[in-house]
Amino acid sequence: MKRFIPFLKSPPTVNVVALSGAIASGGRIGTLNDAGLASTLTKAFKKGKPAAVALQLNSPGGSPAQSSLIGARIRRLAEENDVPVFAFVEDVAASGGYWLAASADEIFVDATSIVGSIGVISASFGFNELMQRQGIERRVHTAGKDKSMLDPFRPERPADVKRLKALQAQIHDTFIDHVKSRRGARLSEDGDLFTGEIWVGQKAIDVGLADAIGHLVPVMKERFGDKVRFNTFGPKRSLFQRFGVRVLTSAIDQLDEKALWARFGL
């Protein structure tokens, strides 16, 4: 009809981007990274002149760098196109997942959503005693005394741990700055806000990490009217995925991702 009556106003459109999975570099199936989301996010902010972009979030976190890159892309596109961004948290938006949520102008959660975990974690294993029992000798030659920092096949060195913690502190400070710049005066004075603590539903709202309890469709209809239209955007699926063929990742990758979800009971 609009083709024949050009002055007829179209109903507003909200473009929805599903951000579900752990955050990691590379092309692993089911993970989020900046390169993989670049095209999707660009289309979501530009196609059809949307009234808003809604982020459907469900992520336990992952790579700090990828979280920062994706968050920066969301903000850049929002400002370039003058489009407001709303985040809707499903099961969890923690650690890097919350970094993405904080890139939105407003954050909505379910009463059972897990939010927060503003911190930095590094986990590994130590195999040095096992190797000694098995009579295995490890030979490593480096140029640079710190090149083999945190080698899991030798005893942990206090100097390595000190250096790691210093690196983590830099990343943590950047995370805190991002949250403070995005949430501003909405943040409470809770002493646990940046300790890696997590909150559920209303508690996340009480400390200022979220704005309200609400779900995507009813909230967007309340903001833009009952006739608002929704377009969903997501990364392109490979030929194998279209036919339901699951591409297997390495066992270590799968364990890493399961560990991220398991921290939140998921």
Tab-separated table of C-alpha atoms in Angstrom:
chain	number	residue	atom	x	y	z
A	1	MET	CA	0.000	0.000	0.000
A	2	LYS	CA	2.814	2.418	0.884
A	3	ARG	CA	4.215	2.063	-2.636
A	4	PHE	CA	1.040	3.709	-3.940
A	5	ILE	CA	0.576	6.163	-1.060
A	6	PRO	CA	4.114	7.457	-0.374
A	7	PHE	CA	3.091	9.808	2.416
A	8	LEU	CA	1.584	6.941	4.464
A	9	LYS	CA	3.742	6.590	7.553
A	10	SER	CA	5.233	3.145	8.234
A	11	PRO	CA	5.131	1.689	11.748
A	12	PRO	CA	8.437	1.913	13.658
A	13	THR	CA	10.900	-0.963	13.412
A	14	VAL	CA	13.085	-2.462	16.120
A	15	ASN	CA	16.021	-4.511	14.858
A	16	VAL	CA	16.877	-7.380	17.199
A	17	VAL	CA	20.382	-8.850	17.488
A	18	ALA	CA	20.764	-12.174	19.292
A	19	LEU	CA	24.055	-12.271	21.220
A	20	SER	CA	24.189	-15.744	22.696
A	21	GLY	CA	27.276	-17.711	23.671
A	22	ALA	CA	30.734	-17.360	25.148
A	23	ILE	CA	32.951	-14.546	23.849
A	24	ALA	CA	36.121	-15.728	22.114
A	25	SER	CA	38.341	-14.829	19.187
A	26	GLY	CA	38.472	-17.030	16.099
A	27	GLY	CA	35.723	-18.818	14.274
A	28	ARG	CA	34.564	-21.359	16.836
A	29	ILE	CA	30.932	-22.326	16.368
A	30	GLY	CA	28.559	-20.759	18.887
A	31	THR	CA	30.935	-18.076	20.158
A	32	LEU	CA	30.781	-14.301	19.848
A	33	ASN	CA	33.595	-12.176	18.441
A	34	ASP	CA	33.945	-8.792	16.792
A	35	ALA	CA	34.865	-10.035	13.314
A	36	GLY	CA	31.941	-12.441	13.240
A	37	LEU	CA	29.437	-9.816	14.423
A	38	ALA	CA	30.656	-6.833	12.394
A	39	SER	CA	28.347	-7.348	9.430
A	40	THR	CA	25.354	-8.315	11.573
A	41	LEU	CA	25.627	-5.256	13.811
A	42	THR	CA	26.132	-2.887	10.886
A	43	LYS	CA	22.978	-4.177	9.179
A	44	ALA	CA	20.997	-4.017	12.423
A	45	PHE	CA	21.811	-0.336	12.946
A	46	LYS	CA	21.332	0.740	9.331
A	47	LYS	CA	18.744	-1.441	7.634
A	48	GLY	CA	15.269	0.093	7.499
A	49	LYS	CA	16.168	3.125	9.634
A	50	PRO	CA	15.233	1.402	12.914
A	51	ALA	CA	13.701	3.235	15.834
A	52	ALA	CA	15.940	1.164	18.104
A	53	VAL	CA	18.247	-1.828	18.254
A	54	ALA	CA	17.508	-4.482	20.877
A	55	LEU	CA	20.253	-6.810	22.067
A	56	GLN	CA	18.968	-10.213	23.147
A	57	LEU	CA	21.768	-11.195	25.539
A	58	ASN	CA	22.780	-14.531	26.969
A	59	SER	CA	26.518	-14.763	27.632
A	60	PRO	CA	28.754	-15.888	30.529
A	61	GLY	CA	31.632	-13.791	29.188
A	62	GLY	CA	35.025	-14.747	27.828
A	63	SER	CA	37.697	-12.707	26.055
A	64	PRO	CA	38.116	-9.177	27.488
A	65	ALA	CA	39.503	-7.870	24.187
A	66	GLN	CA	36.626	-9.244	22.116
A	67	SER	CA	34.115	-7.930	24.671
A	68	SER	CA	35.676	-4.483	24.390
A	69	LEU	CA	35.772	-4.581	20.580
A	70	ILE	CA	32.129	-5.661	20.268
A	71	GLY	CA	31.006	-3.112	22.859
A	72	ALA	CA	32.917	-0.334	21.106
A	73	ARG	CA	31.361	-1.301	17.766
A	74	ILE	CA	27.864	-1.164	19.271
A	75	ARG	CA	28.486	2.312	20.690
A	76	ARG	CA	30.082	3.583	17.474
A	77	LEU	CA	27.186	2.407	15.323
A	78	ALA	CA	24.610	3.732	17.797
A	79	GLU	CA	26.170	7.207	17.751
A	80	GLU	CA	26.816	7.300	13.998
A	81	ASN	CA	23.205	6.347	13.221
A	82	ASP	CA	21.559	8.072	16.208
A	83	VAL	CA	19.811	4.842	17.241
A	84	PRO	CA	19.082	3.993	20.905
A	85	VAL	CA	20.175	0.561	22.157
A	86	PHE	CA	18.290	-1.630	24.617
A	87	ALA	CA	19.742	-4.783	26.170
A	88	PHE	CA	17.471	-7.626	27.280
A	89	VAL	CA	19.236	-10.184	29.459
A	90	GLU	CA	18.009	-13.767	29.357
A	91	ASP	CA	19.813	-16.346	31.558
A	92	VAL	CA	23.023	-14.453	32.157
A	93	ALA	CA	25.023	-11.359	31.201
A	94	ALA	CA	28.133	-11.761	33.298
A	95	SER	CA	31.749	-10.694	32.960
A	96	GLY	CA	32.231	-9.989	29.225
A	97	GLY	CA	28.505	-10.594	28.754
A	98	TYR	CA	27.819	-7.669	31.078
A	99	TRP	CA	30.403	-5.602	29.181
A	100	LEU	CA	28.123	-5.994	26.145
A	101	ALA	CA	24.994	-5.207	28.162
A	102	ALA	CA	26.593	-2.023	29.494
A	103	SER	CA	27.083	-0.882	25.890
A	104	ALA	CA	23.314	-0.390	25.701
A	105	ASP	CA	21.505	2.754	26.828
A	106	GLU	CA	19.129	0.754	29.036
A	107	ILE	CA	19.359	-2.765	30.444
A	108	PHE	CA	16.330	-4.948	31.142
A	109	VAL	CA	16.484	-8.268	32.982
A	110	ASP	CA	14.215	-11.146	33.839
A	111	ALA	CA	13.489	-11.697	37.529
A	112	THR	CA	15.834	-14.712	37.331
A	113	SER	CA	18.610	-13.229	35.162
A	114	ILE	CA	22.182	-13.362	36.491
A	115	VAL	CA	24.114	-10.116	36.052
A	116	GLY	CA	27.528	-8.768	37.028
A	117	SER	CA	30.801	-10.611	37.622
A	118	ILE	CA	32.797	-7.463	36.899
A	119	GLY	CA	36.259	-8.895	37.280
A	120	VAL	CA	39.031	-10.794	35.506
A	121	ILE	CA	39.835	-14.488	35.854
A	122	SER	CA	42.666	-16.706	34.687
A	123	ALA	CA	42.646	-20.460	35.224
A	124	SER	CA	45.158	-23.178	34.445
A	125	PHE	CA	46.614	-26.462	35.754
A	126	GLY	CA	49.939	-27.538	37.236
A	127	PHE	CA	51.501	-30.755	35.960
A	128	ASN	CA	55.011	-30.515	37.431
A	129	GLU	CA	54.539	-33.110	40.212
A	130	LEU	CA	52.874	-35.554	37.814
A	131	MET	CA	55.837	-35.248	35.450
A	132	GLN	CA	58.287	-35.836	38.271
A	133	ARG	CA	56.467	-39.008	39.326
A	134	GLN	CA	56.514	-40.236	35.739
A	135	GLY	CA	60.201	-39.437	35.317
A	136	ILE	CA	59.557	-36.919	32.518
A	137	GLU	CA	62.069	-34.130	32.019
A	138	ARG	CA	60.863	-30.918	30.380
A	139	ARG	CA	63.372	-28.947	28.324
A	140	VAL	CA	62.542	-25.324	27.522
A	141	HIS	CA	64.976	-22.749	26.155
A	142	THR	CA	64.012	-19.084	25.932
A	143	ALA	CA	65.499	-15.700	25.120
A	144	GLY	CA	63.972	-13.476	27.784
A	145	LYS	CA	63.533	-14.553	31.389
A	146	ASP	CA	59.743	-14.107	31.375
A	147	LYS	CA	59.069	-15.842	28.065
A	148	SER	CA	57.868	-19.022	29.788
A	149	MET	CA	55.747	-17.275	32.408
A	150	LEU	CA	53.156	-19.529	34.083
A	151	ASP	CA	54.453	-22.665	32.382
A	152	PRO	CA	52.062	-25.367	33.717
A	153	PHE	CA	54.822	-27.991	33.567
A	154	ARG	CA	57.012	-26.411	36.232
A	155	PRO	CA	56.372	-25.209	39.799
A	156	GLU	CA	54.504	-21.918	40.031
A	157	ARG	CA	56.787	-18.917	40.614
A	158	PRO	CA	55.642	-16.042	42.880
A	159	ALA	CA	57.089	-13.548	40.386
A	160	ASP	CA	54.882	-15.000	37.622
A	161	VAL	CA	51.758	-14.703	39.780
A	162	LYS	CA	52.635	-11.105	40.677
A	163	ARG	CA	53.069	-10.224	37.025
A	164	LEU	CA	49.787	-11.922	36.063
A	165	LYS	CA	47.884	-10.062	38.770
A	166	ALA	CA	49.310	-6.767	37.534
A	167	LEU	CA	48.071	-7.547	34.026
A	168	GLN	CA	44.665	-8.564	35.366
A	169	ALA	CA	44.437	-5.316	37.338
A	170	GLN	CA	44.900	-3.290	34.143
A	171	ILE	CA	42.088	-5.172	32.395
A	172	HIS	CA	39.886	-4.925	35.494
A	173	ASP	CA	40.384	-1.144	35.656
A	174	THR	CA	39.384	-0.850	31.987
A	175	PHE	CA	36.242	-2.916	32.663
A	176	ILE	CA	35.338	-0.729	35.650
A	177	ASP	CA	35.864	2.455	33.630
A	178	HIS	CA	33.559	1.124	30.904
A	179	VAL	CA	30.782	0.303	33.373
A	180	LYS	CA	31.124	3.641	35.162
A	181	SER	CA	31.088	5.589	31.900
A	182	ARG	CA	27.970	3.789	30.691
A	183	ARG	CA	25.985	3.484	33.942
A	184	GLY	CA	27.114	6.705	35.656
A	185	ALA	CA	24.969	7.917	38.534
A	186	ARG	CA	22.742	4.848	38.280
A	187	LEU	CA	25.412	2.782	40.061
A	188	SER	CA	25.052	2.338	43.808
A	189	GLU	CA	27.825	2.655	46.385
A	190	ASP	CA	27.799	-1.096	47.034
A	191	GLY	CA	31.329	-2.152	47.959
A	192	ASP	CA	30.987	-5.446	46.091
A	193	LEU	CA	30.053	-3.853	42.771
A	194	PHE	CA	33.413	-4.446	41.104
A	195	THR	CA	34.643	-7.482	43.036
A	196	GLY	CA	33.311	-10.129	40.648
A	197	GLU	CA	30.077	-10.528	42.647
A	198	ILE	CA	26.890	-11.438	40.789
A	199	TRP	CA	23.276	-10.356	41.289
A	200	VAL	CA	19.918	-11.805	40.266
A	201	GLY	CA	16.967	-9.872	38.824
A	202	GLN	CA	15.779	-7.091	41.134
A	203	LYS	CA	19.046	-7.087	43.095
A	204	ALA	CA	20.898	-6.151	39.887
A	205	ILE	CA	18.507	-3.210	39.523
A	206	ASP	CA	19.036	-2.191	43.162
A	207	VAL	CA	22.806	-1.842	42.658
A	208	GLY	CA	22.377	-0.005	39.351
A	209	LEU	CA	23.630	-2.694	36.968
A	210	ALA	CA	20.199	-2.917	35.309
A	211	ASP	CA	17.280	-0.536	34.889
A	212	ALA	CA	14.125	-2.629	35.154
A	213	ILE	CA	12.579	-6.055	34.867
A	214	GLY	CA	11.126	-6.427	31.402
A	215	HIS	CA	11.016	-8.542	28.261
A	216	LEU	CA	11.821	-7.485	24.732
A	217	VAL	CA	8.469	-7.483	22.938
A	218	PRO	CA	6.265	-5.883	25.630
A	219	VAL	CA	8.879	-3.255	26.519
A	220	MET	CA	9.437	-2.283	22.893
A	221	LYS	CA	5.671	-2.111	22.278
A	222	GLU	CA	5.327	0.121	25.313
A	223	ARG	CA	8.051	2.422	23.955
A	224	PHE	CA	7.160	2.440	20.249
A	225	GLY	CA	3.513	1.387	20.066
A	226	ASP	CA	1.607	-1.830	19.453
A	227	LYS	CA	2.272	-1.699	15.720
A	228	VAL	CA	6.063	-1.806	16.095
A	229	ARG	CA	7.692	-4.338	13.791
A	230	PHE	CA	10.627	-6.593	14.700
A	231	ASN	CA	13.449	-7.711	12.424
A	232	THR	CA	15.909	-10.280	13.766
A	233	PHE	CA	19.566	-10.248	12.772
A	234	GLY	CA	22.185	-12.886	13.440
A	235	PRO	CA	25.456	-14.260	12.052
A	236	LYS	CA	25.222	-16.222	8.846
A	237	ARG	CA	25.152	-19.967	9.261
A	238	SER	CA	27.560	-22.163	7.378
A	239	LEU	CA	26.376	-24.727	4.836
A	240	PHE	CA	26.953	-27.492	7.400
A	241	GLN	CA	24.875	-25.705	10.032
A	242	ARG	CA	21.994	-25.153	7.616
A	243	PHE	CA	21.714	-28.904	7.163
A	244	GLY	CA	22.020	-29.553	10.883
A	245	VAL	CA	25.572	-30.883	10.803
A	246	ARG	CA	27.412	-30.066	14.011
A	247	VAL	CA	31.028	-29.073	13.541
A	248	LEU	CA	33.076	-30.477	16.412
A	249	THR	CA	35.486	-28.195	18.216
A	250	SER	CA	38.408	-29.422	20.290
A	251	ALA	CA	37.694	-31.055	23.636
A	252	ILE	CA	39.606	-28.270	25.413
A	253	ASP	CA	37.506	-25.565	23.727
A	254	GLN	CA	34.316	-27.333	24.760
A	255	LEU	CA	35.519	-27.727	28.352
A	256	ASP	CA	36.508	-24.052	28.528
A	257	GLU	CA	33.064	-22.975	27.355
A	258	LYS	CA	31.252	-25.379	29.699
A	259	ALA	CA	33.321	-24.028	32.597
A	260	LEU	CA	32.224	-20.466	31.802
A	261	TRP	CA	28.535	-21.434	31.924
A	262	ALA	CA	29.012	-23.698	34.951
A	263	ARG	CA	30.217	-20.753	37.071
A	264	PHE	CA	26.607	-19.520	37.002
A	265	GLY	CA	24.919	-22.887	37.474
A	266	LEU	CA	24.031	-23.196	33.768
